[in-house]
Short mmCIF file of C-alpha atoms and ligand atoms in Angstrom, two decimals:
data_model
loop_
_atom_site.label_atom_id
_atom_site.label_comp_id
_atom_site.label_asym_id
_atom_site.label_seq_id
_atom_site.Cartn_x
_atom_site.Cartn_y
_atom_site.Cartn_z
CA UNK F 1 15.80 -64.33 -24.99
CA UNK F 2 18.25 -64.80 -27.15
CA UNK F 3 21.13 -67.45 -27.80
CA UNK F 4 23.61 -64.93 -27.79
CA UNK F 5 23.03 -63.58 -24.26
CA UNK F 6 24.97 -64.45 -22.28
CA UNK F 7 22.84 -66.33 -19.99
CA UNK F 8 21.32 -68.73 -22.44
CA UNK F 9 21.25 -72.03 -21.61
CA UNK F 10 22.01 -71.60 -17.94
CA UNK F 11 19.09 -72.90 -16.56
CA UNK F 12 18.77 -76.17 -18.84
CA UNK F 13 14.98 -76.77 -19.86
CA UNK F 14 13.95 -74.15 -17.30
CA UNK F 15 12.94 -70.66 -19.37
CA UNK F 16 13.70 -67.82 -17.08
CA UNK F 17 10.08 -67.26 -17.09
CA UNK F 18 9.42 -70.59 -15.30
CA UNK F 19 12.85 -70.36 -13.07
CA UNK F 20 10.97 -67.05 -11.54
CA UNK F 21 7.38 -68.20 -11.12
CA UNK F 22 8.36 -71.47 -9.64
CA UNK F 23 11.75 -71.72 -7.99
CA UNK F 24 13.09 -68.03 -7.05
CA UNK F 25 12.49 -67.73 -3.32
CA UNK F 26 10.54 -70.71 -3.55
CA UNK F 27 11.98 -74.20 -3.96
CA UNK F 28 15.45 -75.35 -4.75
CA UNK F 29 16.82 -76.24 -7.73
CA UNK F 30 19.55 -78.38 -9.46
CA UNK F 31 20.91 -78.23 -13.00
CA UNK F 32 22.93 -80.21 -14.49
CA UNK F 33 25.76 -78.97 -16.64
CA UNK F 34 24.91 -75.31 -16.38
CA UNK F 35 27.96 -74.00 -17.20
CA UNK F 36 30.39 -76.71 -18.43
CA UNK F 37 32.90 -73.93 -19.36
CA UNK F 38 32.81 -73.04 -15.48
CA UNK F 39 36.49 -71.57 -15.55
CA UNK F 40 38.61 -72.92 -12.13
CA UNK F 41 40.91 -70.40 -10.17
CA UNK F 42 43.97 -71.69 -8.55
CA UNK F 43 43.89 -73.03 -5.17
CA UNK F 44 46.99 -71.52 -3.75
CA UNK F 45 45.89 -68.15 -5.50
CA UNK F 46 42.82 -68.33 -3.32
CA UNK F 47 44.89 -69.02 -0.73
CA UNK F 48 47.22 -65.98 -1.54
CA UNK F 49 43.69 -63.62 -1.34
CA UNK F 50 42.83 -65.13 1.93
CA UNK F 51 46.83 -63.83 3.43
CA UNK F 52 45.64 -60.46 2.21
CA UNK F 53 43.98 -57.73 5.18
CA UNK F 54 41.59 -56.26 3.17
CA UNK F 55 40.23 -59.28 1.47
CA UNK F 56 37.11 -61.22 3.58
CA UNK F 57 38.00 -64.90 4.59
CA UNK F 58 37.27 -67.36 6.69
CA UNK F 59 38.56 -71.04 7.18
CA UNK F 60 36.18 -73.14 9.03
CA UNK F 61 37.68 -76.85 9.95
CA UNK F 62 35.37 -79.64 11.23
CA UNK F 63 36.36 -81.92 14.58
CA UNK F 64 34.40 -84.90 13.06
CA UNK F 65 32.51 -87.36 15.20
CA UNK F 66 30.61 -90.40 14.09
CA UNK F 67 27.09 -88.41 14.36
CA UNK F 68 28.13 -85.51 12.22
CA UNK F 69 25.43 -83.81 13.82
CA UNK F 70 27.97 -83.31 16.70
CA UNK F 71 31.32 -82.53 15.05
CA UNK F 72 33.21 -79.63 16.70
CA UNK F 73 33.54 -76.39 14.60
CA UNK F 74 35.93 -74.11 14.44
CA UNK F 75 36.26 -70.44 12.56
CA UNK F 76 39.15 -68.34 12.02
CA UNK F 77 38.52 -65.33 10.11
CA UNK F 78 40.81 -63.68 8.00
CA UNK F 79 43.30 -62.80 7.03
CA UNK F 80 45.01 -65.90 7.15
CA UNK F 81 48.91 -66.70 7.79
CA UNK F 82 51.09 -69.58 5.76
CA UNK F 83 51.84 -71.31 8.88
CA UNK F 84 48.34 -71.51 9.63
CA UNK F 85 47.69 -73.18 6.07
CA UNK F 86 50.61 -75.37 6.83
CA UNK F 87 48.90 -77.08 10.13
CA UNK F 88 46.03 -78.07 8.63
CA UNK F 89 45.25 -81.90 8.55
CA UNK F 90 43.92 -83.65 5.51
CA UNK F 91 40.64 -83.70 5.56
CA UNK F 92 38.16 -81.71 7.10
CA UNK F 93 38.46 -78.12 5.99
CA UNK F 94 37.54 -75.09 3.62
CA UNK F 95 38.46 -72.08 3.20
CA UNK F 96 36.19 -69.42 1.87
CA UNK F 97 36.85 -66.31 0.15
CA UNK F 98 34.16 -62.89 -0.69
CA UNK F 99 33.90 -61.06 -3.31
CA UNK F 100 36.74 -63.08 -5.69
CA UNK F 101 34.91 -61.00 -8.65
CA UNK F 102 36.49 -58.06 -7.16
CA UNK F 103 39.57 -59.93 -7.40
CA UNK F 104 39.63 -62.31 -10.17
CA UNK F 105 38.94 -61.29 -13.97
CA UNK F 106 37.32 -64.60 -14.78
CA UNK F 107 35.02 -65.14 -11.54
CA UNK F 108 33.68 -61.25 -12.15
CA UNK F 109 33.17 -62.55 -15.92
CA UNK F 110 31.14 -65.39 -14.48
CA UNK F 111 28.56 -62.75 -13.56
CA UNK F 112 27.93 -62.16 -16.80
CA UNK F 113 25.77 -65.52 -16.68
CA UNK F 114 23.39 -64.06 -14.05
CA UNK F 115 22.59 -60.79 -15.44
CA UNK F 116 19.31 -62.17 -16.08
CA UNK F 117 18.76 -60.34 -12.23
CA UNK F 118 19.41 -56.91 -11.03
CA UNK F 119 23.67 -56.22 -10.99
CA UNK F 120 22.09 -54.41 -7.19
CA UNK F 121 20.59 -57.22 -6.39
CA UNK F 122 23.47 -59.42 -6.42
CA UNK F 123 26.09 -59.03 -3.43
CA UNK F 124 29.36 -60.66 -4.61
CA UNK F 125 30.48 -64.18 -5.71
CA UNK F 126 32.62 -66.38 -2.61
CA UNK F 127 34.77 -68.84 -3.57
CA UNK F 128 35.11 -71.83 -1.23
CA UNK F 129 37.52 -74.65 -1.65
CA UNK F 130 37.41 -77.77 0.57
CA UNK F 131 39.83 -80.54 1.15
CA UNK F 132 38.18 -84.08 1.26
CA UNK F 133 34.81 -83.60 3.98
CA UNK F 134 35.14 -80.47 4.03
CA UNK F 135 32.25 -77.77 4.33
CA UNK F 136 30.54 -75.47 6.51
CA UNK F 137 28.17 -77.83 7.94
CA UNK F 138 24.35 -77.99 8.26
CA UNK F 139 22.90 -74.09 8.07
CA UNK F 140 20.85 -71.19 6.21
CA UNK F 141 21.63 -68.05 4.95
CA UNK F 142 19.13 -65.44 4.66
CA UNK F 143 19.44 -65.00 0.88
CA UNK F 144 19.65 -66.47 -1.98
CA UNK F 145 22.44 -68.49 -3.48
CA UNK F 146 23.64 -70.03 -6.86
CA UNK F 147 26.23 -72.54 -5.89
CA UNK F 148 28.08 -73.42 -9.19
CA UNK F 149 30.56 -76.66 -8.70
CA UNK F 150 33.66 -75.26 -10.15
CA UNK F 151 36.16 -78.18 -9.97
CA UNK F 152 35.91 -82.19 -7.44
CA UNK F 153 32.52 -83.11 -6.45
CA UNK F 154 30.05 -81.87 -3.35
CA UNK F 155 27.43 -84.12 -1.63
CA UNK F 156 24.69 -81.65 -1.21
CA UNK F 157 22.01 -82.12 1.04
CA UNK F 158 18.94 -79.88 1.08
CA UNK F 159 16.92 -79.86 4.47
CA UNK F 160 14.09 -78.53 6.40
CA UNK F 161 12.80 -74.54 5.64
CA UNK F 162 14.39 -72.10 8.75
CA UNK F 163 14.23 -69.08 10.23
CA UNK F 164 15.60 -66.97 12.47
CA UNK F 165 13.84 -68.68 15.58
CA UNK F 166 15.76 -71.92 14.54
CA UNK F 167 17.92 -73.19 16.95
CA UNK F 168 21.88 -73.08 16.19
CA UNK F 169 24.35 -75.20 18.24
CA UNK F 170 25.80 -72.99 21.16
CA UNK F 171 29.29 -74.07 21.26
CA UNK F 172 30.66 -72.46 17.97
CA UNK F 173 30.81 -69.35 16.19
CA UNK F 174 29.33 -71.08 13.03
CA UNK F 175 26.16 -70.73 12.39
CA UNK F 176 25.58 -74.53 12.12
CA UNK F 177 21.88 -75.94 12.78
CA UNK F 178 21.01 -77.88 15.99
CA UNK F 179 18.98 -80.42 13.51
CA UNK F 180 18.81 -80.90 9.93
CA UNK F 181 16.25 -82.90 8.77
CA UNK F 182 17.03 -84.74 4.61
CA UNK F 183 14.71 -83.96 2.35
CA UNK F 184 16.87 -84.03 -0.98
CA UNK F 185 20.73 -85.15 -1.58
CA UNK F 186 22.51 -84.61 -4.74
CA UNK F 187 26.14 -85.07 -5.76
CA UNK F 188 27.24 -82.24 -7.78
CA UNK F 189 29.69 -82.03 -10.31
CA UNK F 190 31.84 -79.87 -11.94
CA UNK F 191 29.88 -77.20 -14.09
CA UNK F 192 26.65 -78.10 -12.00
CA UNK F 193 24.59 -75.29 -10.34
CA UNK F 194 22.36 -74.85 -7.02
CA UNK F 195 19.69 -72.72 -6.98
CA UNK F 196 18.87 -72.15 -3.25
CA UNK F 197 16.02 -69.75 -1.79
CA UNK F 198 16.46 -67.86 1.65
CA UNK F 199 15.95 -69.80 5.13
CA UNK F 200 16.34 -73.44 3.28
CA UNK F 201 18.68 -75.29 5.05
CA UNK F 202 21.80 -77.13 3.07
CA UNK F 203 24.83 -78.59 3.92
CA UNK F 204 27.62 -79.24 1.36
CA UNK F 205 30.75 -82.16 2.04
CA UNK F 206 33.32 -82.33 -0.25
CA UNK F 207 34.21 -85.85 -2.04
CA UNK F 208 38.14 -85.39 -2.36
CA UNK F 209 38.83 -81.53 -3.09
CA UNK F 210 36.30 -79.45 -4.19
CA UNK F 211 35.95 -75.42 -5.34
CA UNK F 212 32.17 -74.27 -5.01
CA UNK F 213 30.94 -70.88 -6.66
CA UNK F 214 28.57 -68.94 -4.66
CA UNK F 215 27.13 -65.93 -6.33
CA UNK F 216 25.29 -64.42 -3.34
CA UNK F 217 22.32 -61.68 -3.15
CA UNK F 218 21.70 -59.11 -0.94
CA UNK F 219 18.69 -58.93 0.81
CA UNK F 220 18.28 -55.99 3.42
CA UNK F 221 16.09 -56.93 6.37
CA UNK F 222 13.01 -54.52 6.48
CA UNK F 223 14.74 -53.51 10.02
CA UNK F 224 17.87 -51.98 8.07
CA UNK F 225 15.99 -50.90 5.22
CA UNK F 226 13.64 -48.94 7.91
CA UNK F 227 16.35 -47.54 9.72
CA UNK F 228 18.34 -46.66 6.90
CA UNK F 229 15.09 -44.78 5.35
CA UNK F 230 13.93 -42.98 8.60
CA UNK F 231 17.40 -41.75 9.32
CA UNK F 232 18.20 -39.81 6.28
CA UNK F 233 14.75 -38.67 6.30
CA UNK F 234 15.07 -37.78 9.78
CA UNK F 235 18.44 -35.60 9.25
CA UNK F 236 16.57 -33.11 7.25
CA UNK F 237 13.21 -32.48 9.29
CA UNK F 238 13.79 -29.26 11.36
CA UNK F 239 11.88 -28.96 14.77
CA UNK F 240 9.64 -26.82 13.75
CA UNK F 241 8.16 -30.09 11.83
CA UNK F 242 6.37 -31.80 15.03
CA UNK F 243 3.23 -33.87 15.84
CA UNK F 244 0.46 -31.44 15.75
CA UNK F 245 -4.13 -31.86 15.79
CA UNK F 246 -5.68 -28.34 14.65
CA UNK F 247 -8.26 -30.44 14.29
CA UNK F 248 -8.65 -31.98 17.66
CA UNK F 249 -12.22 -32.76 19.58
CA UNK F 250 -12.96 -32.28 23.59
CA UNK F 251 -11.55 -35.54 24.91
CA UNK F 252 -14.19 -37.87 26.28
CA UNK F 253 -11.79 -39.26 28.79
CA UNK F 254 -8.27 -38.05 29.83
CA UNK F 255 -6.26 -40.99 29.01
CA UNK F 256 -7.86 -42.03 25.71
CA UNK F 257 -5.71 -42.11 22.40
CA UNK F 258 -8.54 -41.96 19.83
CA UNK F 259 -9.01 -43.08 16.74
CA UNK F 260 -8.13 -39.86 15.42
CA UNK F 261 -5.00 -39.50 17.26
CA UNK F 262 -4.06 -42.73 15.49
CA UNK F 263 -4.88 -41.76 11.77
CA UNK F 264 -2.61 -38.43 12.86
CA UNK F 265 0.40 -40.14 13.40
CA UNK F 266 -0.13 -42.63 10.83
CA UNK F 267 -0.96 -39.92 7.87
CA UNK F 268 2.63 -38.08 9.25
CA UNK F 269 4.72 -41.12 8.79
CA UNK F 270 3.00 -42.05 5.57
CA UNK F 271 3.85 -38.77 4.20
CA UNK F 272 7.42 -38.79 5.51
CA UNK F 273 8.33 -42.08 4.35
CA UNK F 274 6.53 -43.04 1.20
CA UNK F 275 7.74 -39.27 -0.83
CA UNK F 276 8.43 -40.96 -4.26
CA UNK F 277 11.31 -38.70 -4.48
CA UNK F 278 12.83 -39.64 -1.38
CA UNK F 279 12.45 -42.84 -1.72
CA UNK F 280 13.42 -43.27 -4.90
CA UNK F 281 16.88 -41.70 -4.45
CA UNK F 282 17.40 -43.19 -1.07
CA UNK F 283 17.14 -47.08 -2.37
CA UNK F 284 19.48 -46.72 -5.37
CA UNK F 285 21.78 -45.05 -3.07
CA UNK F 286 21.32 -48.30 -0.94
CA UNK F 287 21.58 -50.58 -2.91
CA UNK F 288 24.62 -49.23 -4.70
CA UNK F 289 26.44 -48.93 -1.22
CA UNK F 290 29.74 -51.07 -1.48
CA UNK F 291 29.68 -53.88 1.79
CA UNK F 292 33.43 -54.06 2.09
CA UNK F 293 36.52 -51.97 0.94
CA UNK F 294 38.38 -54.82 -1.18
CA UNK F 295 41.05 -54.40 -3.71
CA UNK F 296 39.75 -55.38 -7.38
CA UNK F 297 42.18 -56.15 -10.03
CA UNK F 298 43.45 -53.95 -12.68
CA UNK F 299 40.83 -54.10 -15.35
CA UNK F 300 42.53 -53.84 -18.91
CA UNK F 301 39.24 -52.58 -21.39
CA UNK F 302 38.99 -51.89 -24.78
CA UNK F 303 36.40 -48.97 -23.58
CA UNK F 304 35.82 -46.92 -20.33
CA UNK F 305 33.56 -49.07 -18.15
CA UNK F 306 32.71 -49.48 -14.51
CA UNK F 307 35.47 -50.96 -12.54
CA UNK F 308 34.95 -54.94 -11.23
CA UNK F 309 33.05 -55.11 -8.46
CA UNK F 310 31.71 -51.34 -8.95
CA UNK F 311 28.08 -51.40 -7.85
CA UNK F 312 25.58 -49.48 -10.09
CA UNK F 313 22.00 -49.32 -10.64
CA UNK F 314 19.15 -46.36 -12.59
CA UNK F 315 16.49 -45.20 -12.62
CA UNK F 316 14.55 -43.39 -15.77
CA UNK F 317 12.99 -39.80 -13.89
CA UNK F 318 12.35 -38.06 -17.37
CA UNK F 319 12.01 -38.72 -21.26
CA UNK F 320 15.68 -40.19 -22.10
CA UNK F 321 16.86 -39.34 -19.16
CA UNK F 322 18.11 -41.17 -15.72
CA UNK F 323 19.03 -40.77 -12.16
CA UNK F 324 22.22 -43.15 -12.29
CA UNK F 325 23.46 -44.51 -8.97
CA UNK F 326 27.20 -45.72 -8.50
CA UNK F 327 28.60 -46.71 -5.15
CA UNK F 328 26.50 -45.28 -3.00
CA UNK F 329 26.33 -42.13 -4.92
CA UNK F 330 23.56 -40.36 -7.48
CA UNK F 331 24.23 -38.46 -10.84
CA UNK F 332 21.84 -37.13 -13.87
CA UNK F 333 22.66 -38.65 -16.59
CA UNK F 334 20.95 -39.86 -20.17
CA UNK F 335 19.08 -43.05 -20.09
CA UNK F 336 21.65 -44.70 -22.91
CA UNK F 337 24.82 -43.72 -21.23
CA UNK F 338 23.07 -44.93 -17.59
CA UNK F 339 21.89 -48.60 -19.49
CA UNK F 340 25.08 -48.77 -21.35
CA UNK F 341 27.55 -48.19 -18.34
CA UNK F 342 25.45 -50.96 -16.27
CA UNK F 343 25.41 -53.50 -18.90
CA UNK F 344 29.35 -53.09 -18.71
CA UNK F 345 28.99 -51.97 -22.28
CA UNK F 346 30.92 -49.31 -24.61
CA UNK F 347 29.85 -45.93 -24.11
CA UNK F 348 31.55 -44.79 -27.09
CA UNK F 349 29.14 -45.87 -29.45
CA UNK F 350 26.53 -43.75 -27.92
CA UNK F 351 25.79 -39.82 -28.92
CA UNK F 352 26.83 -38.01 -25.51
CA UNK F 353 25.90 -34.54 -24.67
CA UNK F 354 27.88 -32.04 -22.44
CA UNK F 355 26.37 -33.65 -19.40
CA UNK F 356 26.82 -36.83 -19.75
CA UNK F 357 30.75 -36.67 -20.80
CA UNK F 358 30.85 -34.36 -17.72
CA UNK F 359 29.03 -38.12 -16.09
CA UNK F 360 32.09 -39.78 -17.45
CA UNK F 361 34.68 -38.08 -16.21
CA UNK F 362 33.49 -37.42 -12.61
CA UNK F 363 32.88 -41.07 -12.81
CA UNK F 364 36.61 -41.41 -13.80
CA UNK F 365 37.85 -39.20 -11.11
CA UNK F 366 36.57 -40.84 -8.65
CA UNK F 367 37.97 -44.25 -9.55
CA UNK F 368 34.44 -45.93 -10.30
CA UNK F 369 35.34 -45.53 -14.35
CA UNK F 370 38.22 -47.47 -15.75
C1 SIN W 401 30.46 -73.65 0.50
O1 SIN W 401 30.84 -73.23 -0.60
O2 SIN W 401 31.07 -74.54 1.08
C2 SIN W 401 29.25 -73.13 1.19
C3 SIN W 401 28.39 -72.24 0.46
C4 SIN W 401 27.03 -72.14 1.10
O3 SIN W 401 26.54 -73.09 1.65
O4 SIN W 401 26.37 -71.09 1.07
CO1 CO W 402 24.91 -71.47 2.49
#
């Protein structure tokens, strides 16, 4: 690593080496001061984004009692109307807003910092901002989260590991945990980051108002990921394709399923699903899919590079070359251009051929380029 990229420094004393082997999907983790530069967004712009229909937004306002374990919750999802905004009391409240890097030039800048993992592995950055107590209340998310402490100060607590069999209170549509048991508390500051892994439990209260970071990752659940897979394979088997044993034995018994019949099936979905072609193809198209149409802002670049929020991933198939994957979407292209357009870098310094200017401007026509 060096000093100059542009994640240096993020993770204190931690070397990204030591972040992976001991924290990532492991254990929490705190630093202090990650990113004292953390650049703050407006509050009534992020207020203005959650009035809009096509942005994601939610605004989630506690009924406190003295067991906080037993506050009332309530959720209104977006989008959101001034009068709304205008009845809310003074305490007690946030409002949280997805994929502000689609919307804001400095919050899709931010995710410059995290490059240090997959651009498909990461799903968007939310922006939350909380008057005084506010938060979501006691829960898990099934990924992983950075929360960076943009501007006020959040009492974090960090609880008990959960899954899906863990029991959520019945009388709201927040996910908020039945129990929550302390096992770490933290008050976070401005330019401060959170590192937490899937199924740990947290709960974040503002002290006074607060704007939280989250820079979120997507994590398919082997059910999507197997239904996604089987179904695109499935759309191109003809019937003629069917379960068949030329090599079959005179059953011992009518009703047994043999050994045999077993390894039959098994070798036919083997070969179906684990084609390295396939496969290949059919996770960077995955991956790549954009979760939400949201309007992004209008870029201004010195050099043509994928839009904010444009999701893009490759793969090398051949000497220099790559299968790229934008949106959903596969083209050939060389391995330079394919690195250089992911690393949001200028293309124009590269030596393209016919094909990969051809890359460029389909990319361009179809918006993904800007
Ligand atoms: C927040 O910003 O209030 C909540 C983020 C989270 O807990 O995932
Ligand atoms: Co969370």
């Amino acid at each position: 690593m060096t000093p100059t990229e542009p994640w240096a420094n993020l993770l204190g004393d931690i070397t990204l080496e030591e972040f992976f082997r001991d924290y990532w999907q492991k254990k929490p983790l705190l630093i202090r001061g990650a990113l004292p530069d953390v650049p703050v967004i407006d509050a009534n712009e992020l207020a203005g984004y959650a009035l809009e229909k096509n942005v994601e937004s939610r605004l989630i306002v506690e009924q406190p009692k003295a067991d906080s374990l037993r506050s009332g919750w309530s959720l209104t999802h977006g989008p959101l109307t001034a009068k709304r905004f205008k009845s809310l009391p003074e305490s007690h409240w946030t409002l949280l807003v997805q994929a502000v890097n689609q919307l804001h030039p400095d919050i899709h800048e931010l995710l410059q910092r995290f490059r240090f993992i997959p651009n498909w592995r990461i799903d968007d950055v939310m922006v939350s901002y909380a008057v005084d107590k506010g938060g979501v209340g006691p829960h898990f998310d099934y990924y992983d989260v950075f929360l960076l402490q943009a501007s006020g100060k959040r009492h974090w607590r960090i609880g008990q590991t959960c899954s899906s069999a863990s029991p959520l209170r019945k009388d709201t549509d927040c996910k908020i945990l039945q129990d929550f048991t302390t096992q770490e508390e933290w008050l976070v500051e401005p330019g401060d980051l959170l590192y937490i892994p899937p199924g740990v439990a947290h709960w974040g209260i503002a002290e006074g108002e607060c704007m939280t970071y989250s820079v979120g990752f997507r994590a398919p659940s082997h059910g999507e990921i197997l239904l996604d897979y089987s179904e695109e394979i499935a759309s191109t088997l003809t019937e003629d394709r069917r379960f068949a044993d030329p090599d079959r034995t005179p059953a011992t018994q009518p009703g047994l399923i043999s050994d045999a019949d077993i390894q039959q099936v098994r070798a036919l979905l083997q070969n179906l699903l684990l084609d390295e072609k396939n496969l290949t193809s059919w996770f960077g198209r995955f991956m790549t899919q954009p979760r939400r149409e949201a309007p992004t802002f209008e870029a201004e670049t010195p050099y043509p590079m994928l839009g904010p929020g444009v999701r893009a991933a490759y793969r090398p198939y051949a000497q220099g070359e790559a299968t790229l994957y934008v949106e959903g979407g596969e083209l050939r292209c060389s391995l330079s251009l394919a690195e250089t357009l992911c690393a949001g870098q200028d293309p124009g310094k590269l030596e393209l051929d016919a094909a990969d200017i051809a890359v460029i401007d389909e990319l361009t026509a179809q918006g993904f380029l800007v």
